[in-house]
mmCIF file of C-alpha atoms in Angstrom:
data_model
loop_
_atom_site.group_PDB
_atom_site.id
_atom_site.type_symbol
_atom_site.label_atom_id
_atom_site.label_comp_id
_atom_site.label_asym_id
_atom_site.label_seq_id
_atom_site.Cartn_x
_atom_site.Cartn_y
_atom_site.Cartn_z
ATOM 1 C CA MET A 1 -0.232 0.270 -0.181
ATOM 2 C CA LYS A 2 1.298 3.544 -1.077
ATOM 3 C CA ILE A 3 0.898 6.396 1.732
ATOM 4 C CA LEU A 4 1.648 9.698 1.520
ATOM 5 C CA ALA A 5 2.022 11.641 4.714
ATOM 6 C CA ILE A 6 1.128 14.911 4.538
ATOM 7 C CA ILE A 7 1.876 17.752 7.137
ATOM 8 C CA PRO A 8 -0.370 21.051 6.721
ATOM 9 C CA ALA A 9 1.370 24.044 7.995
ATOM 10 C CA ARG A 10 0.157 27.613 7.008
ATOM 11 C CA GLY A 11 1.685 30.501 8.044
ATOM 12 C CA GLY A 12 -1.271 32.292 9.451
ATOM 13 C CA SER A 13 -1.471 31.035 12.851
ATOM 14 C CA LYS A 14 -3.403 33.075 15.085
ATOM 15 C CA GLY A 15 -3.097 31.597 18.611
ATOM 16 C CA VAL A 16 0.092 31.223 18.782
ATOM 17 C CA PRO A 17 2.131 33.563 16.185
ATOM 18 C CA ARG A 18 4.661 31.542 13.512
ATOM 19 C CA LYS A 19 4.139 28.541 15.814
ATOM 20 C CA ASN A 20 5.302 25.962 13.268
ATOM 21 C CA VAL A 21 8.739 27.513 13.352
ATOM 22 C CA ARG A 22 8.454 28.449 16.634
ATOM 23 C CA LEU A 23 11.326 26.316 19.079
ATOM 24 C CA LEU A 24 9.981 23.814 20.980
ATOM 25 C CA GLY A 25 13.015 22.932 22.596
ATOM 26 C CA ASN A 26 15.874 23.070 20.363
ATOM 27 C CA LYS A 27 13.755 22.830 17.034
ATOM 28 C CA PRO A 28 11.074 24.075 15.441
ATOM 29 C CA LEU A 29 7.449 22.756 15.992
ATOM 30 C CA ILE A 30 7.270 21.457 12.479
ATOM 31 C CA GLU A 31 10.336 19.351 13.194
ATOM 32 C CA TYR A 32 8.676 17.165 15.382
ATOM 33 C CA SER A 33 6.325 15.861 13.223
ATOM 34 C CA ILE A 34 8.711 15.457 9.948
ATOM 35 C CA ASP A 35 10.713 13.194 12.465
ATOM 36 C CA ALA A 36 8.221 10.944 13.402
ATOM 37 C CA ALA A 37 7.541 10.477 9.656
ATOM 38 C CA ILE A 38 10.759 9.984 8.330
ATOM 39 C CA GLU A 39 11.773 7.886 11.535
ATOM 40 C CA SER A 40 8.420 5.283 10.646
ATOM 41 C CA ASN A 41 10.107 4.755 7.500
ATOM 42 C CA VAL A 42 6.603 3.610 5.781
ATOM 43 C CA PHE A 43 5.849 6.252 3.867
ATOM 44 C CA GLU A 44 5.690 6.201 -0.136
ATOM 45 C CA LYS A 45 6.303 10.169 0.285
ATOM 46 C CA ILE A 46 6.340 12.355 2.861
ATOM 47 C CA VAL A 47 5.269 16.016 2.142
ATOM 48 C CA VAL A 48 5.008 19.588 4.072
ATOM 49 C CA SER A 49 2.010 21.752 2.700
ATOM 50 C CA THR A 50 2.571 25.094 3.303
ATOM 51 C CA ASP A 51 1.953 28.554 1.848
ATOM 52 C CA ASP A 52 4.274 29.864 4.045
ATOM 53 C CA GLU A 53 8.079 30.680 2.672
ATOM 54 C CA GLU A 54 9.963 30.655 6.386
ATOM 55 C CA ILE A 55 7.904 27.297 6.968
ATOM 56 C CA ALA A 56 9.107 25.986 3.502
ATOM 57 C CA ILE A 57 13.083 26.530 4.723
ATOM 58 C CA ALA A 58 12.534 24.881 8.025
ATOM 59 C CA ALA A 59 11.102 22.004 6.631
ATOM 60 C CA GLU A 60 13.610 21.535 4.155
ATOM 61 C CA ILE A 61 16.226 21.990 6.795
ATOM 62 C CA ALA A 62 14.630 19.052 8.539
ATOM 63 C CA GLY A 63 14.972 16.786 5.389
ATOM 64 C CA CYS A 64 11.699 17.116 3.528
ATOM 65 C CA LYS A 65 11.565 20.035 1.182
ATOM 66 C CA PRO A 66 8.186 21.047 0.050
ATOM 67 C CA PRO A 67 7.410 20.124 -3.631
ATOM 68 C CA PHE A 68 5.012 22.862 -3.707
ATOM 69 C CA ILE A 69 3.959 25.863 -2.338
ATOM 70 C CA ARG A 70 0.253 25.695 -1.238
ATOM 71 C CA PRO A 71 -2.123 28.313 -2.914
ATOM 72 C CA THR A 72 -3.082 31.370 -0.816
ATOM 73 C CA GLU A 73 -6.742 30.677 -1.098
ATOM 74 C CA LEU A 74 -6.086 27.121 0.610
ATOM 75 C CA ALA A 75 -4.197 28.800 3.319
ATOM 76 C CA GLN A 76 -7.295 30.753 5.316
ATOM 77 C CA ASP A 77 -9.050 30.352 8.572
ATOM 78 C CA ASP A 78 -11.830 28.708 6.944
ATOM 79 C CA SER A 79 -9.806 26.589 4.434
ATOM 80 C CA THR A 80 -10.698 22.744 5.221
ATOM 81 C CA SER A 81 -8.079 19.975 5.652
ATOM 82 C CA ILE A 82 -9.656 18.159 3.295
ATOM 83 C CA SER A 83 -9.469 20.830 0.684
ATOM 84 C CA VAL A 84 -5.517 20.910 1.429
ATOM 85 C CA VAL A 85 -5.139 17.298 1.000
ATOM 86 C CA LEU A 86 -7.298 16.931 -2.034
ATOM 87 C CA HIS A 87 -4.894 19.445 -3.267
ATOM 88 C CA ALA A 88 -1.797 17.414 -2.612
ATOM 89 C CA ILE A 89 -3.123 14.534 -4.194
ATOM 90 C CA ASN A 90 -4.298 16.375 -7.389
ATOM 91 C CA PHE A 91 -0.449 17.596 -7.659
ATOM 92 C CA PHE A 92 1.048 14.527 -7.370
ATOM 93 C CA GLU A 93 -1.836 12.992 -9.918
ATOM 94 C CA GLN A 94 -0.913 15.445 -12.366
ATOM 95 C CA ARG A 95 2.574 13.545 -12.386
ATOM 96 C CA ASN A 96 0.937 10.267 -12.851
ATOM 97 C CA ILE A 97 1.808 9.869 -9.000
ATOM 98 C CA PHE A 98 -0.752 7.853 -6.917
ATOM 99 C CA PHE A 99 -1.153 7.085 -3.262
ATOM 100 C CA ASP A 100 -3.477 4.457 -2.099
ATOM 101 C CA ALA A 101 -4.026 6.443 1.407
ATOM 102 C CA VAL A 102 -2.909 9.562 2.786
ATOM 103 C CA CYS A 103 -1.890 9.762 6.254
ATOM 104 C CA LEU A 104 -2.416 13.434 7.916
ATOM 105 C CA LEU A 105 0.151 14.362 10.643
ATOM 106 C CA GLN A 106 -0.736 17.521 12.412
ATOM 107 C CA PRO A 107 2.199 19.180 14.008
ATOM 108 C CA THR A 108 0.065 21.032 16.545
ATOM 109 C CA SER A 109 0.256 17.540 18.172
ATOM 110 C CA PRO A 110 3.828 17.332 18.088
ATOM 111 C CA PHE A 111 4.267 14.182 20.472
ATOM 112 C CA ARG A 112 4.005 10.822 19.637
ATOM 113 C CA GLU A 113 5.235 7.586 21.073
ATOM 114 C CA LYS A 114 7.733 5.696 18.841
ATOM 115 C CA GLY A 115 6.465 2.916 17.065
ATOM 116 C CA PHE A 116 3.022 4.836 16.846
ATOM 117 C CA ILE A 117 2.496 5.602 13.335
ATOM 118 C CA ASN A 118 3.930 2.241 12.220
ATOM 119 C CA LYS A 119 1.463 0.682 14.542
ATOM 120 C CA ALA A 120 -1.731 2.720 13.023
ATOM 121 C CA ILE A 121 -0.943 1.636 9.892
ATOM 122 C CA ASN A 122 -0.562 -1.830 10.482
ATOM 123 C CA VAL A 123 -4.274 -1.472 12.111
ATOM 124 C CA PHE A 124 -5.280 0.421 9.364
ATOM 125 C CA LYS A 125 -4.245 -2.240 7.011
ATOM 126 C CA GLU A 126 -5.551 -5.405 8.993
ATOM 127 C CA THR A 127 -9.196 -3.742 9.130
ATOM 128 C CA ASN A 128 -9.375 -2.575 5.724
ATOM 129 C CA SER A 129 -11.436 0.717 7.181
ATOM 130 C CA ASP A 130 -12.075 3.617 5.017
ATOM 131 C CA SER A 131 -10.335 5.569 7.658
ATOM 132 C CA LEU A 132 -8.206 5.209 10.976
ATOM 133 C CA ILE A 133 -8.025 7.846 13.888
ATOM 134 C CA SER A 134 -6.287 8.578 16.608
ATOM 135 C CA VAL A 135 -8.117 8.702 19.962
ATOM 136 C CA LEU A 136 -8.325 9.090 23.814
ATOM 137 C CA PRO A 137 -11.072 8.100 25.845
ATOM 138 C CA VAL A 138 -13.653 10.286 26.996
ATOM 139 C CA PRO A 139 -14.069 11.079 30.744
ATOM 140 C CA HIS A 140 -16.801 9.032 31.782
ATOM 141 C CA GLU A 141 -18.411 12.370 33.249
ATOM 142 C CA TYR A 142 -18.636 13.455 29.699
ATOM 143 C CA ASN A 143 -19.671 10.188 28.079
ATOM 144 C CA PRO A 144 -22.278 11.359 25.217
ATOM 145 C CA HIS A 145 -24.930 9.099 27.496
ATOM 146 C CA TRP A 146 -24.595 11.492 30.431
ATOM 147 C CA VAL A 147 -24.392 14.528 28.276
ATOM 148 C CA PHE A 148 -27.477 16.742 27.577
ATOM 149 C CA GLU A 149 -28.633 18.986 24.575
ATOM 150 C CA GLU A 150 -30.703 22.235 25.284
ATOM 151 C CA LEU A 151 -33.846 21.864 23.173
ATOM 152 C CA ASN A 152 -36.222 24.662 23.204
ATOM 153 C CA GLY A 153 -35.423 25.592 26.823
ATOM 154 C CA THR A 154 -35.358 21.893 28.109
ATOM 155 C CA LEU A 155 -32.744 18.954 28.192
ATOM 156 C CA LYS A 156 -32.689 15.916 26.172
ATOM 157 C CA ILE A 157 -29.860 13.171 26.451
ATOM 158 C CA SER A 158 -27.374 13.660 23.497
ATOM 159 C CA THR A 159 -27.408 10.079 22.442
ATOM 160 C CA GLY A 160 -31.543 10.277 22.179
ATOM 161 C CA ASP A 161 -31.533 7.761 25.257
ATOM 162 C CA GLU A 162 -34.803 8.293 27.174
ATOM 163 C CA THR A 163 -33.656 7.481 30.577
ATOM 164 C CA ILE A 164 -30.226 7.663 31.796
ATOM 165 C CA ILE A 165 -27.336 4.935 32.182
ATOM 166 C CA PRO A 166 -27.506 4.801 35.882
ATOM 167 C CA ARG A 167 -24.107 3.484 36.685
ATOM 168 C CA ARG A 168 -20.867 4.503 35.152
ATOM 169 C CA GLN A 169 -19.775 0.590 34.821
ATOM 170 C CA GLU A 170 -22.685 0.439 32.295
ATOM 171 C CA LEU A 171 -21.373 3.109 30.147
ATOM 172 C CA PRO A 172 -20.312 2.049 26.634
ATOM 173 C CA LYS A 173 -16.479 3.031 26.176
ATOM 174 C CA ALA A 174 -16.448 6.612 24.309
ATOM 175 C CA TYR A 175 -13.305 8.395 22.532
ATOM 176 C CA HIS A 176 -12.602 11.596 21.153
ATOM 177 C CA ARG A 177 -10.141 12.679 18.423
ATOM 178 C CA ASP A 178 -6.787 13.691 19.912
ATOM 179 C CA GLY A 179 -5.517 15.217 16.257
ATOM 180 C CA SER A 180 -2.254 13.604 16.443
ATOM 181 C CA LEU A 181 -2.865 11.282 13.534
ATOM 182 C CA TYR A 182 -5.750 10.660 10.430
ATOM 183 C CA ILE A 183 -4.839 7.706 7.579
ATOM 184 C CA THR A 184 -7.876 7.974 5.135
ATOM 185 C CA LYS A 185 -7.875 5.861 1.966
ATOM 186 C CA THR A 186 -7.582 8.062 -1.177
ATOM 187 C CA GLU A 187 -10.950 6.847 -2.615
ATOM 188 C CA THR A 188 -12.817 8.113 0.505
ATOM 189 C CA LEU A 189 -10.895 11.452 0.064
ATOM 190 C CA LYS A 190 -12.188 12.255 -3.085
ATOM 191 C CA LYS A 191 -15.663 11.496 -1.576
ATOM 192 C CA GLU A 192 -14.693 14.845 0.259
ATOM 193 C CA SER A 193 -14.802 12.463 3.653
ATOM 194 C CA PHE A 194 -11.760 11.816 6.300
ATOM 195 C CA PHE A 195 -14.119 8.935 7.523
ATOM 196 C CA GLY A 196 -15.944 7.338 5.084
ATOM 197 C CA LYS A 197 -18.005 4.607 6.538
ATOM 198 C CA LYS A 198 -15.755 1.973 8.207
ATOM 199 C CA ILE A 199 -13.733 4.010 10.960
ATOM 200 C CA SER A 200 -10.863 1.994 12.775
ATOM 201 C CA TYR A 201 -8.968 3.749 15.792
ATOM 202 C CA ILE A 202 -5.741 3.756 17.963
ATOM 203 C CA GLU A 203 -5.491 4.915 21.056
ATOM 204 C CA SER A 204 -2.794 7.711 21.688
ATOM 205 C CA ASN A 205 -0.564 7.423 25.119
ATOM 206 C CA LYS A 206 -2.293 10.441 27.246
ATOM 207 C CA GLU A 207 0.775 11.244 28.639
ATOM 208 C CA PHE A 208 2.282 12.421 25.187
ATOM 209 C CA TYR A 209 -1.141 14.641 24.517
ATOM 210 C CA VAL A 210 -1.336 17.972 23.683
ATOM 211 C CA ASN A 211 -2.955 20.195 20.807
ATOM 212 C CA ILE A 212 -0.971 23.678 20.586
ATOM 213 C CA ASP A 213 -3.674 26.430 19.753
ATOM 214 C CA THR A 214 -2.801 28.972 22.454
ATOM 215 C CA PHE A 215 0.282 30.013 24.264
ATOM 216 C CA LYS A 216 -1.346 28.114 27.354
ATOM 217 C CA ASP A 217 -1.018 25.084 25.203
ATOM 218 C CA TRP A 218 2.519 25.712 24.179
ATOM 219 C CA GLU A 219 3.597 25.955 28.042
ATOM 220 C CA MET A 220 2.100 22.657 28.547
ATOM 221 C CA ALA A 221 3.901 21.285 25.484
ATOM 222 C CA GLU A 222 7.154 23.116 27.092
ATOM 223 C CA LYS A 223 6.954 20.937 30.185
ATOM 224 C CA LEU A 224 5.516 17.636 28.736
ATOM 225 C CA LEU A 225 9.336 17.810 26.963
ATOM 226 C CA GLU A 226 10.579 17.632 29.806
ATOM 227 C CA LYS A 227 9.087 14.441 30.605
ATOM 228 C CA ILE A 228 8.788 12.533 27.996
ATOM 229 C CA SER A 229 11.445 10.953 25.696
ATOM 230 C CA LEU A 230 10.847 10.493 21.929
#
């Protein structure tokens, strides 16, 4: 299976300006995801998709020179990840280079355990899923069977249940996307979906979890970096 790794990194980040080239520890944020992709040694090609020359230079220094600069219209606040991925797929297909699937590695989730990407791809292949996402467990107090939605001034159970599941031990397992990794078949992506109908998953190590959107998140990442071994 030929898999394209895409690391999306636009220049106009707002919460932490210039975060993709900001030094986290001794290297730019984007380099963590590049290093993880290269170390996994499972991708046919690794691409940093960016609209920004400085990020492109940082990627090249890290060993991943971008083959293109992303169009400005695909690097706006409202630009979608699916449009960025399809742009990369189209770029290569126009050059008669085809991939069976795409692995999206978001640089805002820089920490991944050694072997995590390899394990994820193995699960993806074994399950023959349309997609695979990395997840973390939802704490029981936020389980959807215990969450309410507002409707005309009243509340209803978000799952549509008529009665509350009374005991924590009876709650089904629930997960949330942690943003670290998405793998999707190309044919599914071309239907403008990251997920398709059959979604498999891999559980991340919560000790590595951070999703950098604010300076508070950045400070958390700096503290994590002192504790973990990559």
